[in-house]
Amino acid sequence: MNDQQKMENIVSLAKRRGFIYPGSDVYGGLSGTWDFGPLGVTLKRNIMQLWWKMFVEERDDMYGVDAAILMNQKVWQASGHVATFTDPLVEDEVTHLRYRADHLLKDAGYSVDGLSLADMTKLIRDNNVKSPAGNDLSDVRTFNMMFKTTVGPVEDESSVSYLRPETAQGIFTNYKNVLDSFYPDLPFGLAQQGKAFRNEISPRDFIFRSREFEQMEIEYFVDPTKWEESFEHWRKQVWAWTTALGLPTESVHELEVPENDRAHYSKRTIDFEFDFPIGREELLGLAYRTDFDLGNIQRESGKNMEYTIKGTNNKFVPHVIEPSFGVERAVMAVLSSAYTEDEVNGEKRIFLKLPEHLAPVKLAVSPLLKNKPELVEKARAIYADLKKKYGAVMWDDNGNIGKRYRRQDEIGTPKCIVVDFTTLEDGTVTVRDRDTTEQKRVQPSEL
Ligand code: ATP
C-alpha cells in the first residue's frame, strides 16, 4: 500500500464507518467543508478534551475562554489581517480556475521560500510553468482569505465583520478582562478552542486544508526578558501532546522557520510537521509573537495593556508565546498513524490502532446469536452495566460474529465482548483484543 492508496483508504473508511463525510454531500458538496459523523465527532471531542485537560485543567497558570466568532472589524484591522492575511493567487488564463501560486510552484519542483509576488511571477514566466490543465497562468496576486459578512440589517462599511480566521484574536481581546478578574502572576496563559474560517484558494488533502476548521490556541503571556524559557517550556509541551496523541516520535519533526519565512512580527517560529500520507506537512505551530498583538490593541483601542509586577512599579506590555494546534490536522494524524492492514486467517483485515483513550468506542458488546433470547437478555444486562460505567460502549448484534469483529476493528474499538452459552453456565464472557485478535474468557467484573 503506497501513501496515496493509504490516504484514499482512510478517506473511504472515514465515510463508510461514520467518521467524516464531505460537507453538504446530499447536494453535491461544498468544497473545503467536512461533516463529522457519530464516530468522528467523538474522536474529535476526545482529542479536544484531552488538550483541555492537559493545558487548562491540570495547570494553575492557564485560563480558558470562549469568545464570539464574530468580532468588531477593528480587531482584524489592528491585527493586520485585513491588510495582509493573504495567499498568493494565480489564475488559469483559459479555464479561469484559481490556484495557490506557491503550491503550483512547489509541485513543479521549485523552492518558493521568501519569494515575493513579483519573484513568483518571474519564476512562472522564466520556466514556462503551466496550470494543471496545461494552460498559461496570470501574474501572481494576493487574495485575502477572510470570509466577509455584515452584521445587522444595514449593509454598509460600518457593519462589516469577518468569520474569524484564527481563534487567537479572541484571546488577545480578552487578555485585559481576565487580568482584571483574576490578576494572575506572570507568566500565565489563555486558551481557546473553536471554529476558524479561511477562504483557502484550493482546499485539498481531505481535512488537512479546509475552509472551516477548528483550532486550539494558547497565548502565554511572559516577561519579555524571559521569553526563551517559556518558548522551551512550550516546545516540550508540544512533544508531550504529540505523545499523548499516540503519534510515533519519528514521524514528528521540528522545522525551525527561517526569518524570511516567518510572520514579520515573529522572532522565532517552529513548525511541528508530521509525516502524513500526503507528505511531511505542518501539524501545528509554535511562535514567539513579541508584544505585536497587545501592542496593536493598546495603540488602536487606547486602553492600557500593561502588566504591573505585583508589589513593584515594574510595568510592561507582556510578550507572547503561542502554541497553535489544528484539530482536523490532529484527527488526520491520529487516523493515519492508526490505520493498519494485516492478515488474519489468510484474509486481509483493516483496523484502526487508536490509543484506547481516543477511541470513540471503548467496548462493543454482542450476544453470540441474536435469535437466542437468553443470550440477548444476558448480553443486554452486561451492556447496560458497562455503559453506565464507561459511557462509550456499543451494542452490536448485526450480522455474524466475524462481521462484527471486522466492523469494530475498522472503527478502532479496543475490545469486543461476546456473550455465549458458556456465559449462561459460569458467567464468563469472551473478550477479544483488537490488535492481537486474541480471545480470553473473563468475568464481566474483571473488565
Ligand atoms: P499552512 O501553512 O498549512 O496554511 P498556516 O501556517 O497558515 O498553515 P497557522 O496560521 O499557523 O497555519 O494556523 C495554526 C494551525 O491551524 C495550523 O498549524 C493548522 O494545524 C491549522 N490550520 C491552518 N489552516 C488550516 C486549514 N485550512 N485547514 C485545517 N487546519 C488548518
Tab-separated table of N, CA and C in Angstrom, residues 91-95 124-125 128-131 133-138:
chain	number	residue	atom	x	y	z
A	91	GLU	N	-4.166	32.584	-11.766
A	91	GLU	CA	-5.370	32.115	-12.467
A	91	GLU	C	-4.993	31.463	-13.796
A	92	ASP	N	-5.652	30.360	-14.112
A	92	ASP	CA	-5.529	29.713	-15.421
A	92	ASP	C	-6.196	30.643	-16.427
A	93	GLU	N	-5.447	31.088	-17.458
A	93	GLU	CA	-5.961	32.099	-18.397
A	93	GLU	C	-7.117	31.574	-19.247
A	94	VAL	N	-7.244	30.247	-19.345
A	94	VAL	CA	-8.312	29.687	-20.187
A	94	VAL	C	-9.519	29.263	-19.351
A	95	THR	N	-9.277	28.428	-18.328
A	95	THR	CA	-10.422	27.905	-17.550
A	95	THR	C	-10.853	28.886	-16.453
A	124	ILE	N	7.483	31.767	-12.774
A	124	ILE	CA	6.494	31.132	-13.669
A	124	ILE	C	6.830	31.445	-15.131
A	125	ARG	N	7.121	32.745	-15.403
A	125	ARG	CA	7.413	33.165	-16.791
A	125	ARG	C	8.716	32.522	-17.304
A	128	ASN	N	8.233	28.828	-17.780
A	128	ASN	CA	7.046	28.417	-18.525
A	128	ASN	C	6.181	27.429	-17.728
A	129	VAL	N	5.984	27.762	-16.455
A	129	VAL	CA	5.146	26.897	-15.604
A	129	VAL	C	3.684	27.066	-16.022
A	130	LYS	N	2.997	25.940	-16.187
A	130	LYS	CA	1.603	25.962	-16.667
A	130	LYS	C	0.642	25.580	-15.545
A	131	SER	N	-0.639	25.793	-15.792
A	131	SER	CA	-1.678	25.360	-14.844
A	131	SER	C	-1.788	23.828	-14.923
A	133	ALA	N	-4.118	22.227	-15.972
A	133	ALA	CA	-4.766	21.888	-17.252
A	133	ALA	C	-3.834	22.159	-18.431
A	134	GLY	N	-2.604	22.636	-18.154
A	134	GLY	CA	-1.623	22.860	-19.215
A	134	GLY	C	-1.736	24.228	-19.877
A	135	ASN	N	-2.452	25.161	-19.256
A	135	ASN	CA	-2.633	26.500	-19.857
A	135	ASN	C	-1.721	27.537	-19.215
A	136	ASP	N	-1.638	28.702	-19.897
A	136	ASP	CA	-0.844	29.811	-19.348
A	136	ASP	C	-1.468	30.318	-18.051
A	137	LEU	N	-0.604	30.914	-17.239
A	137	LEU	CA	-1.063	31.427	-15.946
A	137	LEU	C	-0.979	32.944	-15.910
A	138	SER	N	-1.856	33.553	-15.133
A	138	SER	CA	-1.838	35.015	-14.950
A	138	SER	C	-0.646	35.401	-14.070
